[in-house]
């Protein structure tokens, strides 16, 4: 009986701590005013942030809007898919023309993707990665510090000291480069498999949507902090350890994006 009461008490304490961490993460994600404050402090940060909005928001999403609102409607007008828009005598010949028009429309849309969207996506992905690192650097400079974020506990601060010792013990030159490449490849594979898990959980009956929402929140939160960790030179093992230790905080932080 005493063990049961002790277990209930411990569970309540853990649940309270997790709830407080979740609330802290959700509140941190809602502090959008920090963007305006930091951009006022740093002109470089303002320029890089504006460039990201211009590239991803105006050019990329603008191209998608042009495709759906201009290109596809024009193709449907030139190559109609409704019987009333074509005056034809024979039914079989009419169906053949509609099938040919449908195939031609799909081919032209795919060509639009191949020669515009896919190159633009690759260009946007590479350029955004470079700009995000600059945003992390200028953001740290605008905050007047380059150390860990305010959400880190004393345990993580002690882990920073041990991580710096491990960093000093790592090989230099080609060995260090190989370690960096290996960590990046492992990170990409890890996130890819995690994304497949997020997608697969959506098909589980009853609890699938809730699991999908939670995993998606964690994935968004990891993406948000990854560039900061890159700039702080945190290794992959330390990132995952910190993420798992503060899982409730990152769940709350990612909930805003999932919502």
Coordinates of C-alpha atoms in Angstrom, one line a residue:
X1 CA 0.0 0.0 0.0
X2 CA 2.8 2.4 0.9
X3 CA 4.6 1.5 -2.4
X4 CA 1.5 2.3 -4.3
X5 CA 1.1 5.7 -2.6
X6 CA 4.8 6.4 -3.2
X7 CA 4.4 5.5 -6.9
X8 CA 1.3 7.8 -7.2
X9 CA 3.2 10.6 -5.6
X10 CA 6.2 10.2 -7.9
X11 CA 3.9 10.0 -10.9
X12 CA 2.1 13.2 -9.9
X13 CA 5.5 15.0 -9.5
X14 CA 6.7 13.8 -12.9
X15 CA 3.5 14.8 -14.5
X16 CA 3.6 18.2 -13.0
X17 CA 7.2 18.7 -14.1
X18 CA 6.3 17.6 -17.6
X19 CA 3.3 19.9 -17.7
X20 CA 5.4 22.9 -16.7
X21 CA 8.1 22.0 -19.3
X22 CA 5.3 21.7 -21.9
X23 CA 3.9 25.1 -21.0
X24 CA 7.4 26.6 -21.1
X25 CA 8.0 25.2 -24.6
X26 CA 4.6 26.4 -25.9
X27 CA 5.2 29.9 -24.5
X28 CA 8.7 30.0 -26.0
X29 CA 7.3 29.2 -29.4
X30 CA 4.7 31.9 -29.1
X31 CA 7.3 34.7 -28.5
X32 CA 7.2 35.9 -32.0
X33 CA 7.9 39.5 -30.8
X34 CA 11.5 38.4 -30.3
X35 CA 12.0 38.3 -34.0
X36 CA 11.1 42.0 -34.3
X37 CA 13.4 42.9 -31.4
X38 CA 16.4 41.0 -32.7
X39 CA 15.9 42.3 -36.2
X40 CA 15.9 45.8 -34.9
X41 CA 19.2 45.1 -33.1
X42 CA 20.9 43.5 -36.2
X43 CA 20.6 44.7 -39.7
X44 CA 22.3 41.5 -41.1
X45 CA 19.7 39.4 -39.3
X46 CA 16.9 41.5 -40.8
X47 CA 18.4 41.2 -44.3
X48 CA 18.8 37.4 -44.1
X49 CA 15.3 36.9 -42.6
X50 CA 13.8 39.1 -45.4
X51 CA 15.7 37.1 -48.0
X52 CA 14.3 33.9 -46.7
X53 CA 10.7 35.3 -46.8
X54 CA 11.3 36.6 -50.3
X55 CA 12.7 33.3 -51.6
X56 CA 10.5 30.8 -49.8
X57 CA 7.3 32.9 -49.4
X58 CA 7.2 35.1 -52.5
X59 CA 9.1 33.2 -55.2
X60 CA 8.4 29.6 -54.3
X61 CA 4.8 29.9 -53.0
X62 CA 4.2 32.5 -55.7
X63 CA 5.2 30.0 -58.4
X64 CA 2.8 27.5 -56.9
X65 CA 0.0 30.1 -56.9
X66 CA 0.8 30.9 -60.6
X67 CA 0.6 27.2 -61.4
X68 CA -2.7 26.6 -59.7
X69 CA -4.4 29.9 -60.6
X70 CA -3.0 30.7 -64.1
X71 CA -1.2 27.8 -65.8
X72 CA -3.6 25.0 -65.0
X73 CA -6.8 27.1 -65.8
X74 CA -5.3 28.2 -69.1
X75 CA -4.5 24.5 -70.0
X76 CA -8.0 23.5 -69.1
X77 CA -9.3 26.2 -71.4
X78 CA -7.0 25.3 -74.3
X79 CA -7.3 21.6 -73.7
X80 CA -10.9 21.2 -72.2
X81 CA -11.8 18.2 -70.2
X82 CA -15.6 18.6 -70.4
X83 CA -17.9 17.2 -73.1
X84 CA -19.9 20.5 -73.4
X85 CA -16.7 22.4 -74.5
X86 CA -16.1 20.2 -77.6
X87 CA -18.5 19.7 -80.4
X88 CA -17.8 16.2 -81.8
X89 CA -20.0 13.7 -83.6
X90 CA -18.8 10.3 -82.6
X91 CA -18.7 9.2 -78.9
X92 CA -15.6 7.0 -79.3
X93 CA -13.6 9.7 -81.1
X94 CA -14.8 12.2 -78.5
X95 CA -13.6 10.1 -75.6
X96 CA -10.2 9.6 -77.4
X97 CA -9.8 13.4 -77.8
X98 CA -10.6 13.9 -74.1
X99 CA -8.1 11.2 -73.0
X100 CA -5.4 12.8 -75.3
X101 CA -6.2 16.3 -73.8
X102 CA -5.9 14.9 -70.3
X103 CA -2.6 13.2 -71.1
X104 CA -1.2 16.4 -72.7
X105 CA -2.3 18.5 -69.8
X106 CA -0.6 16.2 -67.3
X107 CA 2.5 16.1 -69.4
X108 CA 2.7 19.9 -69.6
X109 CA 2.2 20.3 -65.8
X110 CA 5.0 17.7 -65.2
X111 CA 7.3 19.6 -67.5
X112 CA 6.5 22.8 -65.5
X113 CA 7.6 20.9 -62.4
X114 CA 10.7 19.4 -63.9
X115 CA 12.1 22.6 -65.5
X116 CA 10.9 25.1 -62.9
X117 CA 9.7 23.7 -59.5
X118 CA 12.2 21.0 -58.9
X119 CA 15.3 23.2 -59.7
X120 CA 13.7 26.0 -57.7
X121 CA 13.2 23.7 -54.8
X122 CA 16.8 22.4 -54.8
X123 CA 18.1 26.0 -55.2
X124 CA 15.8 27.1 -52.3
X125 CA 16.9 24.2 -50.1
X126 CA 20.6 24.8 -50.6
X127 CA 20.4 28.6 -50.2
X128 CA 18.0 28.4 -47.3
X129 CA 20.4 26.1 -45.4
X130 CA 23.2 28.7 -45.8
X131 CA 21.0 31.5 -44.8
X132 CA 19.6 29.7 -41.7
X133 CA 23.1 29.3 -40.4
X134 CA 23.7 33.0 -40.9
X135 CA 20.4 33.7 -39.1
X136 CA 21.5 31.6 -36.2
X137 CA 24.9 33.4 -36.1
X138 CA 23.4 36.9 -36.3
X139 CA 20.6 36.0 -33.9
X140 CA 23.2 34.9 -31.3
X141 CA 25.1 38.1 -31.8
X142 CA 22.0 40.2 -31.5
X143 CA 21.2 38.5 -28.2
X144 CA 24.6 39.4 -26.9
X145 CA 25.6 35.8 -26.2
X146 CA 26.8 32.7 -27.9
X147 CA 26.1 30.1 -25.2
X148 CA 23.2 27.7 -24.4
X149 CA 19.6 28.9 -24.5
X150 CA 17.7 29.8 -21.4
X151 CA 15.8 26.5 -21.4
X152 CA 18.8 24.5 -20.4
X153 CA 19.0 23.3 -16.8
X154 CA 22.1 22.9 -14.7
X155 CA 22.4 19.3 -15.8
X156 CA 22.7 20.4 -19.4
X157 CA 25.2 23.1 -18.5
X158 CA 27.4 20.5 -16.8
X159 CA 27.0 18.4 -19.9
X160 CA 28.3 21.3 -21.9
X161 CA 31.6 21.1 -20.0
X162 CA 32.0 17.4 -20.6
X163 CA 31.0 17.9 -24.3
X164 CA 33.8 20.6 -24.6
X165 CA 36.3 18.1 -23.2
X166 CA 35.1 15.4 -25.7
X167 CA 35.3 18.0 -28.5
X168 CA 38.9 18.7 -27.6
X169 CA 39.7 15.0 -27.6
X170 CA 38.3 14.5 -31.1
X171 CA 40.8 14.1 -33.9
X172 CA 41.7 17.1 -36.1
X173 CA 42.1 17.4 -39.8
X174 CA 40.6 14.6 -42.1
X175 CA 39.4 12.6 -39.1
X176 CA 37.3 15.5 -37.8
X177 CA 35.9 16.0 -41.3
X178 CA 34.9 12.4 -41.6
X179 CA 33.2 12.5 -38.2
X180 CA 31.2 15.6 -39.2
X181 CA 30.1 14.0 -42.5
X182 CA 29.1 10.8 -40.7
X183 CA 27.0 12.7 -38.2
X184 CA 25.3 14.7 -40.9
X185 CA 24.5 11.5 -42.9
X186 CA 23.2 9.8 -39.7
X187 CA 21.1 12.8 -38.9
X188 CA 19.5 12.8 -42.3
X189 CA 18.7 9.1 -42.1
X190 CA 17.4 9.5 -38.6
X191 CA 15.0 12.3 -39.6
X192 CA 14.0 10.5 -42.7
X193 CA 12.9 7.3 -40.8
X194 CA 11.3 9.5 -38.2
X195 CA 9.3 11.2 -40.9
X196 CA 8.1 7.8 -42.2
X197 CA 7.0 6.9 -38.6
X198 CA 5.1 10.2 -38.4
X199 CA 3.4 9.4 -41.7
X200 CA 2.6 5.8 -40.8
X201 CA 1.1 6.6 -37.4
X202 CA -1.6 8.6 -39.2
X203 CA -3.1 5.3 -40.4
X204 CA -3.5 3.8 -37.0
X205 CA -7.2 3.6 -35.9
X206 CA -8.4 5.8 -33.1
X207 CA -5.1 6.9 -31.6
X208 CA -3.3 7.5 -34.9
X209 CA -4.1 11.2 -35.2
X210 CA -3.0 11.9 -31.7
X211 CA 0.3 10.1 -32.2
X212 CA 0.8 11.8 -35.5
X213 CA 0.2 15.2 -33.9
X214 CA 2.7 14.4 -31.1
X215 CA 5.5 13.0 -33.4
X216 CA 5.0 15.9 -35.8
X217 CA 5.4 18.4 -33.0
X218 CA 8.7 16.8 -32.0
X219 CA 9.9 16.8 -35.6
X220 CA 9.1 20.5 -36.1
X221 CA 10.8 21.3 -32.8
X222 CA 14.0 19.4 -33.7
X223 CA 14.1 21.2 -37.1
X224 CA 13.8 24.6 -35.3
X225 CA 16.7 23.9 -32.9
X226 CA 19.0 22.0 -35.3
X227 CA 20.6 25.1 -36.7
X228 CA 21.2 26.6 -33.3
X229 CA 22.9 23.3 -32.2
X230 CA 25.0 23.3 -35.4
X231 CA 26.1 26.8 -34.5
X232 CA 26.8 25.8 -30.9
X233 CA 28.9 22.8 -32.3
X234 CA 26.8 20.2 -30.4
X235 CA 27.4 16.7 -31.5
X236 CA 24.6 14.5 -32.6
X237 CA 24.7 12.3 -29.5
X238 CA 24.5 15.4 -27.3
X239 CA 21.6 16.8 -29.3
X240 CA 19.6 13.6 -29.0
X241 CA 20.3 13.3 -25.3
X242 CA 19.2 16.9 -24.7
X243 CA 16.1 16.4 -26.8
X244 CA 15.1 13.2 -25.0
X245 CA 15.8 14.7 -21.6
X246 CA 13.5 17.7 -22.4
X247 CA 10.9 15.8 -24.4
X248 CA 8.0 17.7 -22.8
X249 CA 9.5 21.1 -23.6
X250 CA 10.0 20.2 -27.2
X251 CA 6.5 18.7 -27.5
X252 CA 5.0 22.0 -26.3
X253 CA 7.3 24.0 -28.6
X254 CA 6.3 22.0 -31.7
X255 CA 2.6 22.0 -30.8
X256 CA 2.3 25.6 -32.2
X257 CA 3.6 24.5 -35.6
X258 CA 1.5 21.3 -35.7
X259 CA -1.6 23.3 -34.8

